[in-house]
PDB file of C-alpha atoms and ligand atoms in Angstrom:
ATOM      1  CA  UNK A   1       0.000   0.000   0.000  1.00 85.00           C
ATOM      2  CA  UNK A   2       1.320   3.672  -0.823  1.00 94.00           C
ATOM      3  CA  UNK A   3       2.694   5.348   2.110  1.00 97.00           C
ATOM      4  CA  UNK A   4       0.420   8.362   3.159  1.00 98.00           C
ATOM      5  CA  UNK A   5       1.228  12.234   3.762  1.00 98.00           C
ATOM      6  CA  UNK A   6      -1.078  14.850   4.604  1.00 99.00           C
ATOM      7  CA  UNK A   7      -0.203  18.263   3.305  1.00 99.00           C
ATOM      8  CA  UNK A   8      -1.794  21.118   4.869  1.00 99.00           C
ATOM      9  CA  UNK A   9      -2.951  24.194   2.952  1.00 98.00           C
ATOM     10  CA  UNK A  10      -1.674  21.270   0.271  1.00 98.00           C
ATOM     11  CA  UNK A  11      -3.814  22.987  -2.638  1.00 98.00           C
ATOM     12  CA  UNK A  12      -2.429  26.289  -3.335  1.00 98.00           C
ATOM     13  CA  UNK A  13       1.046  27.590  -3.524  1.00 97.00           C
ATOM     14  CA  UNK A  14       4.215  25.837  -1.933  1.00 98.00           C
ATOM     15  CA  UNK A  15       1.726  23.397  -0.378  1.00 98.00           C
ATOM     16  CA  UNK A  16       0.599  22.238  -4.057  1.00 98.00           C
ATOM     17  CA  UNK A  17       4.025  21.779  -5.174  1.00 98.00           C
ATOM     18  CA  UNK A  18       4.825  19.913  -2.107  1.00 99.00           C
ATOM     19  CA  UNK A  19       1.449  17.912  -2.848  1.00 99.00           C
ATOM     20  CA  UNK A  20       2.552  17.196  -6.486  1.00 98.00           C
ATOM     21  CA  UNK A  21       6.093  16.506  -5.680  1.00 98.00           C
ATOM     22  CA  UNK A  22       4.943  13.882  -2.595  1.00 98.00           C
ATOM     23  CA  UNK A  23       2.315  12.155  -4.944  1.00 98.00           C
ATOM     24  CA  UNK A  24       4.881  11.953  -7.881  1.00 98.00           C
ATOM     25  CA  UNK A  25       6.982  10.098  -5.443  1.00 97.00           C
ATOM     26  CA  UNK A  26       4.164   7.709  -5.227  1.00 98.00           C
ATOM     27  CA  UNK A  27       2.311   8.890  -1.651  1.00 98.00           C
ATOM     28  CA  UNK A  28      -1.227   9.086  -1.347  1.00 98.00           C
ATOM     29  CA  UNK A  29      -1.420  12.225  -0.959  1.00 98.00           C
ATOM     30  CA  UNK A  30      -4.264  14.000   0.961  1.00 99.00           C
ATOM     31  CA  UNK A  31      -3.931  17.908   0.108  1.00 99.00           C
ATOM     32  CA  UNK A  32      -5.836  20.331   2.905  1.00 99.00           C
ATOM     33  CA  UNK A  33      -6.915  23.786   2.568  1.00 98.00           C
ATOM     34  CA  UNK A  34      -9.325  26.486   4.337  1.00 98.00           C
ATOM     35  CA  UNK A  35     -11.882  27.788   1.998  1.00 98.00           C
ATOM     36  CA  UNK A  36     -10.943  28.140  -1.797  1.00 98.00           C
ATOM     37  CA  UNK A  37     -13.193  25.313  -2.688  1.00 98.00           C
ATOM     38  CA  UNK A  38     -12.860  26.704  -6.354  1.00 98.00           C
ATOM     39  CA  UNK A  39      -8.931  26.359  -6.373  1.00 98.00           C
ATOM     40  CA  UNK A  40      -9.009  23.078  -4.207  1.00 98.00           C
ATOM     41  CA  UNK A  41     -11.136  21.236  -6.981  1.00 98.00           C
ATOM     42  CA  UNK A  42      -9.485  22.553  -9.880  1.00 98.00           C
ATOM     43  CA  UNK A  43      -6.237  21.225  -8.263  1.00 98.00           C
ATOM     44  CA  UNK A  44      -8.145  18.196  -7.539  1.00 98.00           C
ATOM     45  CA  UNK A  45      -9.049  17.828 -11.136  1.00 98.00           C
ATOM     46  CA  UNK A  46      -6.088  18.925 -12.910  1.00 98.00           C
ATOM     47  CA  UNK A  47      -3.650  16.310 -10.420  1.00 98.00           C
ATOM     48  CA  UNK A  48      -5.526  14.061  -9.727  1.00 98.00           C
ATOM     49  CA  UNK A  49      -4.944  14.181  -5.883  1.00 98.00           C
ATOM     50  CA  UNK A  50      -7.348  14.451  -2.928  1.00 98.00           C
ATOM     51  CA  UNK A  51      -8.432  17.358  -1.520  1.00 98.00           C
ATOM     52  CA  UNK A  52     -10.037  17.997   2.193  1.00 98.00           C
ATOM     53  CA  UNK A  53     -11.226  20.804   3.338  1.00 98.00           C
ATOM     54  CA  UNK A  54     -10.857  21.565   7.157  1.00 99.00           C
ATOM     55  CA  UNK A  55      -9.538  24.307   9.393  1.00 99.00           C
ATOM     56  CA  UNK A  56      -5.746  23.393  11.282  1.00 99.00           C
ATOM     57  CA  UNK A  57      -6.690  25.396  13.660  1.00 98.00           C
ATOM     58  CA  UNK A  58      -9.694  24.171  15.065  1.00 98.00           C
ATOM     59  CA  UNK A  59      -8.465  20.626  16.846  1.00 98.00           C
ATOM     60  CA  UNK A  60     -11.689  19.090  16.625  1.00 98.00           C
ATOM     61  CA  UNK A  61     -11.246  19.463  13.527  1.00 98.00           C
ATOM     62  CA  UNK A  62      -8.329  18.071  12.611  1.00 99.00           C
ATOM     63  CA  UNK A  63      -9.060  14.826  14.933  1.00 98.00           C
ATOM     64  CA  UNK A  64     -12.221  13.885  12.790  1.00 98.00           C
ATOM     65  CA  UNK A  65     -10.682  14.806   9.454  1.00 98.00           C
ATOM     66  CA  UNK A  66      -7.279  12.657  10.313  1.00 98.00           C
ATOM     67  CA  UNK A  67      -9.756   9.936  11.748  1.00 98.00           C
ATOM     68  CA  UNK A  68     -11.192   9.382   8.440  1.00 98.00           C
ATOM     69  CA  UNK A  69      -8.259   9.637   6.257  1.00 98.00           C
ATOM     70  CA  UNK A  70      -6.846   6.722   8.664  1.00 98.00           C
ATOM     71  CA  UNK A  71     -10.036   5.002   8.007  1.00 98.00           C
ATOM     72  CA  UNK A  72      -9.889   5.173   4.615  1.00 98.00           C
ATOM     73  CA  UNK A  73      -6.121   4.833   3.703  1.00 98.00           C
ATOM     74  CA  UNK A  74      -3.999   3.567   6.955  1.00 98.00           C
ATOM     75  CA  UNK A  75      -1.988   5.895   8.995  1.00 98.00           C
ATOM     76  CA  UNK A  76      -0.061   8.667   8.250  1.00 98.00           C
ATOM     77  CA  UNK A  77       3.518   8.110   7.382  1.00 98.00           C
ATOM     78  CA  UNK A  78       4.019  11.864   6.515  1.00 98.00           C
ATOM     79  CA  UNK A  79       2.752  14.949   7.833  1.00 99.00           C
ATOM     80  CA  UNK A  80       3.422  18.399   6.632  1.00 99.00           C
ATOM     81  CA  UNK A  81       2.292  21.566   8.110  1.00 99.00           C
ATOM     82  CA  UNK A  82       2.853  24.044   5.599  1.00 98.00           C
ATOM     83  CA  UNK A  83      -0.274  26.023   6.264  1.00 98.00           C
ATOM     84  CA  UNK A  84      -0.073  29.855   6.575  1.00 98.00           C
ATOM     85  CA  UNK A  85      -1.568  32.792   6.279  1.00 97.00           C
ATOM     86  CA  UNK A  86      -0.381  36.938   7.358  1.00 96.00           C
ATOM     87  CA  UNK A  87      -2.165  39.558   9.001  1.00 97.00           C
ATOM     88  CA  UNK A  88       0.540  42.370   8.173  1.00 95.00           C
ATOM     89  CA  UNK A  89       0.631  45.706  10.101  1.00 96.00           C
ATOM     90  CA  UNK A  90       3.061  47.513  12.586  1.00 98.00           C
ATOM     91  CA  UNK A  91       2.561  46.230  16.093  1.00 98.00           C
ATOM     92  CA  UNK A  92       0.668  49.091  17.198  1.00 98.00           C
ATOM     93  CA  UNK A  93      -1.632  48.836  14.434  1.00 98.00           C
ATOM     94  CA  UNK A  94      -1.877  44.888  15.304  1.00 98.00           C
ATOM     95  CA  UNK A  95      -5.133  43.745  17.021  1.00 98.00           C
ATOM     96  CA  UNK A  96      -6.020  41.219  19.007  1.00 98.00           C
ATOM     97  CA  UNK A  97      -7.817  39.273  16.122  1.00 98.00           C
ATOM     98  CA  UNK A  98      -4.976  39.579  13.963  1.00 98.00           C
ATOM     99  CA  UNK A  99      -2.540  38.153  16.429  1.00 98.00           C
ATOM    100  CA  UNK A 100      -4.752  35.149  16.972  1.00 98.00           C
ATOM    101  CA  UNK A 101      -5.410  34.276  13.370  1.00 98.00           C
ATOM    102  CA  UNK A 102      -2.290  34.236  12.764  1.00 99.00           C
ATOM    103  CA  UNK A 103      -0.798  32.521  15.947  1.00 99.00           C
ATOM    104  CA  UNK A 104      -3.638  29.692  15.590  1.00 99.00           C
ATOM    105  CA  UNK A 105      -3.241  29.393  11.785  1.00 99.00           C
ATOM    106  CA  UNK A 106       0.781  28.951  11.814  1.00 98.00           C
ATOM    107  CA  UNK A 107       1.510  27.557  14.970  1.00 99.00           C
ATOM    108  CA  UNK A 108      -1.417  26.170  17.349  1.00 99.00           C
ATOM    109  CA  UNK A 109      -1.973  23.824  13.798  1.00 99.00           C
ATOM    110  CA  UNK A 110       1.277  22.306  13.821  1.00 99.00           C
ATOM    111  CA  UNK A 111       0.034  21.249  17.578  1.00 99.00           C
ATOM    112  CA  UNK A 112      -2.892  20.233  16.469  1.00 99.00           C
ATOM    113  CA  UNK A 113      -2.242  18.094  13.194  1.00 99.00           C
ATOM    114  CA  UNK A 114       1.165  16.555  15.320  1.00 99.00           C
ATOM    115  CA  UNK A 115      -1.454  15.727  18.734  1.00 98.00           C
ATOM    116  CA  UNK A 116      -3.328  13.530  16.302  1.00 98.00           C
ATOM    117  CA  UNK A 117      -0.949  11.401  14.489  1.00 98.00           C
ATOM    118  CA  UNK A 118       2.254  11.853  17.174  1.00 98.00           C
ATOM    119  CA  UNK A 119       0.396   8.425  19.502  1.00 98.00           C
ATOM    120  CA  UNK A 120       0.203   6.304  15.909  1.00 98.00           C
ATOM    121  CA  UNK A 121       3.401   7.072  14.770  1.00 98.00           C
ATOM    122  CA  UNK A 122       5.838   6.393  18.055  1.00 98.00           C
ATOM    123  CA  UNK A 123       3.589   3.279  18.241  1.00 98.00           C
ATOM    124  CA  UNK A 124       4.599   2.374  14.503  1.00 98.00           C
ATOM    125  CA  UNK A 125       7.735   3.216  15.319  1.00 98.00           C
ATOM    126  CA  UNK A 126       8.085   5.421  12.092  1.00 98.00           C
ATOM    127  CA  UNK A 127       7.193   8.881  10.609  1.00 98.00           C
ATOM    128  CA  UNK A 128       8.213  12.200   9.249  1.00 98.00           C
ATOM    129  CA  UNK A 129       7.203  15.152  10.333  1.00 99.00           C
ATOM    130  CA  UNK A 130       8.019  18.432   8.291  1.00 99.00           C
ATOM    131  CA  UNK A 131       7.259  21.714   9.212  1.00 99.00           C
ATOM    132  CA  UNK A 132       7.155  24.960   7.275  1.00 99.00           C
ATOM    133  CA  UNK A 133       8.718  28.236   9.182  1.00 99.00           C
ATOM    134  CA  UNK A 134       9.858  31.406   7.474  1.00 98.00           C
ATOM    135  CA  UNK A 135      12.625  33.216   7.081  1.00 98.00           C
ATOM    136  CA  UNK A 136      10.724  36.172   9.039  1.00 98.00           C
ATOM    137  CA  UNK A 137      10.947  33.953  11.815  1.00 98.00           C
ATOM    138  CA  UNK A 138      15.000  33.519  11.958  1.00 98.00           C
ATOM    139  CA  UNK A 139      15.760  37.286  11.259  1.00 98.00           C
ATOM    140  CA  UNK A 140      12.374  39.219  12.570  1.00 98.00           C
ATOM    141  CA  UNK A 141      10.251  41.532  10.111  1.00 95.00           C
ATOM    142  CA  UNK A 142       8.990  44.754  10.292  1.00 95.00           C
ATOM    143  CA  UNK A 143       5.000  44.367  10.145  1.00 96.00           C
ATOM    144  CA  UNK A 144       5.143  41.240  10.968  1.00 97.00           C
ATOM    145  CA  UNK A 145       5.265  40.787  15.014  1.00 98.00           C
ATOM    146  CA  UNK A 146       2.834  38.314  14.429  1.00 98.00           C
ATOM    147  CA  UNK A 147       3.862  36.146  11.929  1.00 98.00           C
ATOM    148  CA  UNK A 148       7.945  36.498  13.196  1.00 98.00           C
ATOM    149  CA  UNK A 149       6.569  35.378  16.624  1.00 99.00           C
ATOM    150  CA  UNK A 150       4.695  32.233  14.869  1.00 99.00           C
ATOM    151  CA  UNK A 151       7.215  31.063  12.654  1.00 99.00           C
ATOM    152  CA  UNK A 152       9.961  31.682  15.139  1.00 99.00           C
ATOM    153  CA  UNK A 153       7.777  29.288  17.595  1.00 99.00           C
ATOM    154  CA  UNK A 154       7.339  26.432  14.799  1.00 99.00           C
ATOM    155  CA  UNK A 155      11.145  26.247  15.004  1.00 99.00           C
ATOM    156  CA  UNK A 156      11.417  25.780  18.543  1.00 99.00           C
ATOM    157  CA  UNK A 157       8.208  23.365  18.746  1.00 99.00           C
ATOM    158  CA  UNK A 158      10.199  21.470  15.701  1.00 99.00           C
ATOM    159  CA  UNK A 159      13.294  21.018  18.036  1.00 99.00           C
ATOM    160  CA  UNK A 160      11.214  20.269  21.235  1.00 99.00           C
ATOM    161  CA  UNK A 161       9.526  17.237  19.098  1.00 99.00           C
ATOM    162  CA  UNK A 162      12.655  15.952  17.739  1.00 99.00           C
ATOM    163  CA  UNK A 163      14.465  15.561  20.792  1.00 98.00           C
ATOM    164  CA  UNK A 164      11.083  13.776  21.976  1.00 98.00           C
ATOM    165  CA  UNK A 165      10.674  11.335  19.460  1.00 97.00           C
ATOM    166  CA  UNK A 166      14.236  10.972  18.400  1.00 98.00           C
ATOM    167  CA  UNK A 167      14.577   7.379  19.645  1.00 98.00           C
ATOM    168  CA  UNK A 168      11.195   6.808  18.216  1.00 98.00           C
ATOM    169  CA  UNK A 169      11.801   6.153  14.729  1.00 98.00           C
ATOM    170  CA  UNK A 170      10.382   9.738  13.508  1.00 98.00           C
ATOM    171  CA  UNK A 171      12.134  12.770  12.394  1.00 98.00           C
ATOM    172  CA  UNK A 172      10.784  16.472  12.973  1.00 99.00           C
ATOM    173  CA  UNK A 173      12.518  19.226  11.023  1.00 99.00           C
ATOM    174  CA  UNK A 174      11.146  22.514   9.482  1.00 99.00           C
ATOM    175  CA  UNK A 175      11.936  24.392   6.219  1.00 99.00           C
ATOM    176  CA  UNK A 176      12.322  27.847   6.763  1.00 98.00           C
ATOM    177  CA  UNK A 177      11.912  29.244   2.742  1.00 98.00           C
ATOM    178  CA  UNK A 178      12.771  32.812   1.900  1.00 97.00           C
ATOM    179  CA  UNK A 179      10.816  34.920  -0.621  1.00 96.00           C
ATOM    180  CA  UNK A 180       9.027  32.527  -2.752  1.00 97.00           C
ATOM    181  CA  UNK A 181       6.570  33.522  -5.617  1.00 95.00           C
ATOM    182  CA  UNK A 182       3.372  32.648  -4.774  1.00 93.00           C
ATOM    183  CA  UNK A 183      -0.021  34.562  -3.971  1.00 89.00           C
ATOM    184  CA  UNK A 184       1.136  35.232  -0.467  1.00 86.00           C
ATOM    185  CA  UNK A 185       3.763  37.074  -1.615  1.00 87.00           C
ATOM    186  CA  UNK A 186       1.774  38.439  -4.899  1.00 84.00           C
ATOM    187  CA  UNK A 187       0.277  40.296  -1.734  1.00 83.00           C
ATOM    188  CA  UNK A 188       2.929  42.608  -0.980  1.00 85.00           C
ATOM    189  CA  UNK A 189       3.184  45.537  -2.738  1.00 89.00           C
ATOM    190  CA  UNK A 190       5.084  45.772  -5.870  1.00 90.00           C
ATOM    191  CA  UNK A 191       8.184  48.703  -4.606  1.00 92.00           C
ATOM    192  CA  UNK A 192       8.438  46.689  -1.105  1.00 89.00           C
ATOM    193  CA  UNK A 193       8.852  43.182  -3.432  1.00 91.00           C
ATOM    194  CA  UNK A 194      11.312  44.932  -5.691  1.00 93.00           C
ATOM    195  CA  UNK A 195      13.456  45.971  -2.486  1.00 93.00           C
ATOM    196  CA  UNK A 196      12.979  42.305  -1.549  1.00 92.00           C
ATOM    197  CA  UNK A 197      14.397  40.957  -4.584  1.00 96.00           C
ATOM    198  CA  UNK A 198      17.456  43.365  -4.292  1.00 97.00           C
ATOM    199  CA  UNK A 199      18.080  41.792  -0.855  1.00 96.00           C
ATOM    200  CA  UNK A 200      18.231  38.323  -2.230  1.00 98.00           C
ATOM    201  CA  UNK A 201      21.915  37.345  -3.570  1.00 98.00           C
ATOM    202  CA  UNK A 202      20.621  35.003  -6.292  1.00 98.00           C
ATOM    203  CA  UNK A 203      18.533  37.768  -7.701  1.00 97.00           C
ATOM    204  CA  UNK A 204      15.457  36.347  -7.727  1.00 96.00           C
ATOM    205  CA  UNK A 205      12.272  35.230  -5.552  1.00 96.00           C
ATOM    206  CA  UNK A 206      12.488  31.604  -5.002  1.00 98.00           C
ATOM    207  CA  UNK A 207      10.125  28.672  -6.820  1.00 98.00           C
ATOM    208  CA  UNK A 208       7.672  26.297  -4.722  1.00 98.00           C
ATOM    209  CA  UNK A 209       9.094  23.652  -6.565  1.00 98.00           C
ATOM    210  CA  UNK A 210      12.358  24.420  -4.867  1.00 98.00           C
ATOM    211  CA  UNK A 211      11.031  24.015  -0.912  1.00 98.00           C
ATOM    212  CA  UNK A 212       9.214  20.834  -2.532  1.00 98.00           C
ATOM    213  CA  UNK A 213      12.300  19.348  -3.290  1.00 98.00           C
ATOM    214  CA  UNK A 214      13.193  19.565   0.395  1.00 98.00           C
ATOM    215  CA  UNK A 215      10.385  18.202   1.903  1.00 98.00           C
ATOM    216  CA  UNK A 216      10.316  15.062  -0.689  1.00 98.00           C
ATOM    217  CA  UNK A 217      14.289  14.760   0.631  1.00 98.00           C
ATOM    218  CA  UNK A 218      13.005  15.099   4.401  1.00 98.00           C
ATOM    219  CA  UNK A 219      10.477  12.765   4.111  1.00 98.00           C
ATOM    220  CA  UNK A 220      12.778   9.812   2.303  1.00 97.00           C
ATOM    221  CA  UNK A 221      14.112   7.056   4.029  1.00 95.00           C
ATOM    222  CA  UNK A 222      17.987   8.196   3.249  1.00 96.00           C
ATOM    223  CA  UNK A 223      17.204  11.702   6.101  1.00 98.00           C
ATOM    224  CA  UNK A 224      16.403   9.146   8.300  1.00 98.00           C
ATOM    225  CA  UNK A 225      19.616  10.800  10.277  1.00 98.00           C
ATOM    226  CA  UNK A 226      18.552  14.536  10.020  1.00 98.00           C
ATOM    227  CA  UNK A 227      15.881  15.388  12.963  1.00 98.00           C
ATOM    228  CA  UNK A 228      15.268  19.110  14.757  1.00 98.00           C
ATOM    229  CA  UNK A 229      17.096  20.468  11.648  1.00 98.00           C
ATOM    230  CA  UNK A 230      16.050  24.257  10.409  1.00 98.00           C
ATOM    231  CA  UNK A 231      16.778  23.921   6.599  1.00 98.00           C
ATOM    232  CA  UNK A 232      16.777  27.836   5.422  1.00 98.00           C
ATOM    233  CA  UNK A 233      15.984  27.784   1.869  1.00 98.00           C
ATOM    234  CA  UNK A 234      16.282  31.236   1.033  1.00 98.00           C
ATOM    235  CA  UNK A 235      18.666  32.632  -1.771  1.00 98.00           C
ATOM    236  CA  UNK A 236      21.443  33.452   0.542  1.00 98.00           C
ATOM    237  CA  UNK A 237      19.308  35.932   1.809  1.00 98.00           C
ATOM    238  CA  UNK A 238      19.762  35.233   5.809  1.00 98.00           C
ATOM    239  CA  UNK A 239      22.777  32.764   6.866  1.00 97.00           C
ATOM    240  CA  UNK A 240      22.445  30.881  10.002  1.00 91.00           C
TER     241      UNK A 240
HETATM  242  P1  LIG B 301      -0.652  30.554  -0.038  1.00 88.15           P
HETATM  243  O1  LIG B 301      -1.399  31.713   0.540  1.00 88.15           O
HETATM  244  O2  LIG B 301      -0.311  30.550  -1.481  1.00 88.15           O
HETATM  245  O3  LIG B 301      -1.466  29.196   0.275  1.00 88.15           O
HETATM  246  C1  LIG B 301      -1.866  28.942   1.583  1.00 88.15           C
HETATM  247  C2  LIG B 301      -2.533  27.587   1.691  1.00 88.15           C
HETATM  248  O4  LIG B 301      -2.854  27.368   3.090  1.00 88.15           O
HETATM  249  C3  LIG B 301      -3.842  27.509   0.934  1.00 88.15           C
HETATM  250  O5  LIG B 301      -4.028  26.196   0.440  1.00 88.15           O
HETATM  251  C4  LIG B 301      -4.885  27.802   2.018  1.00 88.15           C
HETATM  252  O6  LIG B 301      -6.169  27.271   1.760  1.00 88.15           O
HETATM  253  C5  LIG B 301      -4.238  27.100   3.203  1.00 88.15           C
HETATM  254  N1  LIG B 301      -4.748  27.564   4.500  1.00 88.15           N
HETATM  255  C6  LIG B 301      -4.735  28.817   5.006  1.00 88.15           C
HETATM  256  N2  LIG B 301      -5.331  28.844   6.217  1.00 88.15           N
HETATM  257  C7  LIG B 301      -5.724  27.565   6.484  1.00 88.15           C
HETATM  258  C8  LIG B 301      -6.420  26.945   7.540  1.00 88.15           C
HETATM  259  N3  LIG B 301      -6.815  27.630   8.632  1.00 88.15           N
HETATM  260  N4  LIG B 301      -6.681  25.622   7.464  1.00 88.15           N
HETATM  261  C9  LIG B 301      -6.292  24.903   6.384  1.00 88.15           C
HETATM  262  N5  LIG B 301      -5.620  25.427   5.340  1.00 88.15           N
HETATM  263  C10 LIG B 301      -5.354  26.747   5.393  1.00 88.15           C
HETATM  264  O7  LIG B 301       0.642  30.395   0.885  1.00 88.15           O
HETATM  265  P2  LIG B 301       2.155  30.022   0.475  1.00 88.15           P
HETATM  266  O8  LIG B 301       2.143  28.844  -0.393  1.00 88.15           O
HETATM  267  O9  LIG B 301       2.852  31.240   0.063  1.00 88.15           O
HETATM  268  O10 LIG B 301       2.747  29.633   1.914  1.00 88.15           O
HETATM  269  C11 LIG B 301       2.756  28.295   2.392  1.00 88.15           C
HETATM  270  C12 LIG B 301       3.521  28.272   3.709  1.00 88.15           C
HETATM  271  O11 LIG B 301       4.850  28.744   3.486  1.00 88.15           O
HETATM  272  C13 LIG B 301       2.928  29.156   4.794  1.00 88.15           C
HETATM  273  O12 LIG B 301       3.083  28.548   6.039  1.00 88.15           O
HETATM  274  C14 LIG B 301       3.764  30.402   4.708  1.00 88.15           C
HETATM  275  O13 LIG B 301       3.776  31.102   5.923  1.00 88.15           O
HETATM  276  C15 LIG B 301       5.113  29.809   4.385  1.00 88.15           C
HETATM  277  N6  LIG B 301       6.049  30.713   3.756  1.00 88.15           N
HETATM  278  C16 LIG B 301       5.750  31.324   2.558  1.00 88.15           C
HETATM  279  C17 LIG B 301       6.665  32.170   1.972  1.00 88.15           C
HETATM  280  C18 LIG B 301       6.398  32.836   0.691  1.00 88.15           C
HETATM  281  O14 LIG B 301       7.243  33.675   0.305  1.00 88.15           O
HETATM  282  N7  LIG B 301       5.352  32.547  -0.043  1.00 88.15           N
HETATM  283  C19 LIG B 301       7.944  32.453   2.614  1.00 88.15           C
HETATM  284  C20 LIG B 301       8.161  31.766   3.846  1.00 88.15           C
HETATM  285  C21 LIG B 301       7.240  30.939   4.380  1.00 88.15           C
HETATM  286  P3  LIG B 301      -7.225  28.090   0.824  1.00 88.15           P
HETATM  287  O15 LIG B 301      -6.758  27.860  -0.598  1.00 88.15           O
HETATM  288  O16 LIG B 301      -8.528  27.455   1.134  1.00 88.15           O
HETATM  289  O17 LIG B 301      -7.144  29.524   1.223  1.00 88.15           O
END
């Protein structure tokens, strides 16, 4: 039977490349997202891969929809929280509804898809779990307390679960990508992205195809050896 990951907001963006690089690889791949049923089914359609919708960060949520795809398909041999969204604006013009969005949708998620499928897998004595940070949250960003805060806290809660389930058989690392072109970033206005790009050595915003890559290496047997890791992936734009 094909070995299964779950790819959260795995429909749109670097999620769908991670989605079409995973099922290429011969997963069964089960793609999440939040609301854009329109873009979800013509991914669906045109990839022929699975799509369920359900919100990461609602736990309830992600306990039923895990439930079933263990049901239907056996357990998960691959999780990948790559869901994200912003909420951008200077700290003082931050509210309290933008912090939480933004805190539950990027961090409280990777607890809750890990809670569900953390008891199967150091049972199985197997699994790979891959987490997607941010640049913003090595180096800090201006409008971005927020999001810095959450992506900064993936890659502690990455090396916290490593160390845990180190002798378990599973691995826990997280991607931290730079500047990559995709609607999120199709967001930011066109003279801030242009100062961007002139920040990036390699000239150039970076492809989803190209953090794909390094999940589809995390997730293979041969990383069995690299766990807590924080892979920056970002142009040479921030060396840690
Ligand atoms: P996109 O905005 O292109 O896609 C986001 C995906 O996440 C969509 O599928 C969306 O679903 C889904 N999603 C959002 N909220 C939820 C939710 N509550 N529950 C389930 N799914 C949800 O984002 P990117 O591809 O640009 O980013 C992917 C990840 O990479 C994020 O974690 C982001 O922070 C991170 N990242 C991105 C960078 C970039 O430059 N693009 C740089 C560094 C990190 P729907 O289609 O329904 O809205």
């Amino acid at each position: 039977m094909a070995k299964v990951a779950v790819v959260t907001g795995g429909t749109r963006g670097i999620g769908a490349a991670i989605s079409m690089e995973l099922h290429r690889g011969g997963y069964k791949v089960i793609a999440n997202y939040a609301s854009n049923d329109a873009a979800a089914q013509d991914f669906a359609k045109q990839h022929g891969i699975e799509v369920m919708k359900w919100d990461v960060g609602n736990y309830e949520a992600c306990q039923r929809s895990l439930a079933s795809i263990e049901e239907k398909y056996g357990a998960v041999d691959v999780l990948v929280n790559n869901a994200g969204i912003t909420r951008d604006g200077f700290m003082h013009k931050t509210t309290p509804e933008m912090w939480e969005a933004v805190i539950t949708t990027n961090l409280t998620s990777c607890f809750n898809m890990a809670h569900c499928v953390i008891n199967g897998m150091r049972l199985r004595g197997v699994g790979r779990i891959i987490n997607i940070a941010s640049i913003n949250g090595q180096k800090g960003q201006i409008g971005q307390v927020n999001y810095s805060a959450a992506k900064a806290g993936v890659i502690g809660f990455t090396k916290a679960l490593a160390l845990e389930c180190a002798n378990k058989g599973i691995t826990v690392n997280v991607i931290a990508p730079g500047y990559i072109d995709t609607d999120m970033v199709k967001a930011v206005p066109q003279n801030v992205l242009d100062s961007i790009i002139g920040q990036i050595p390699v000239g150039r915003l970076g492809t989803a195809e190209e953090i794909a890559h390094v999940v589809n290496f995390l997730a293979g047997e041969g990383a069995g050896f690299i766990t807590g890791s924080t892979i920056t992936a970002n142009g040479g734009q921030y060396m840690v």
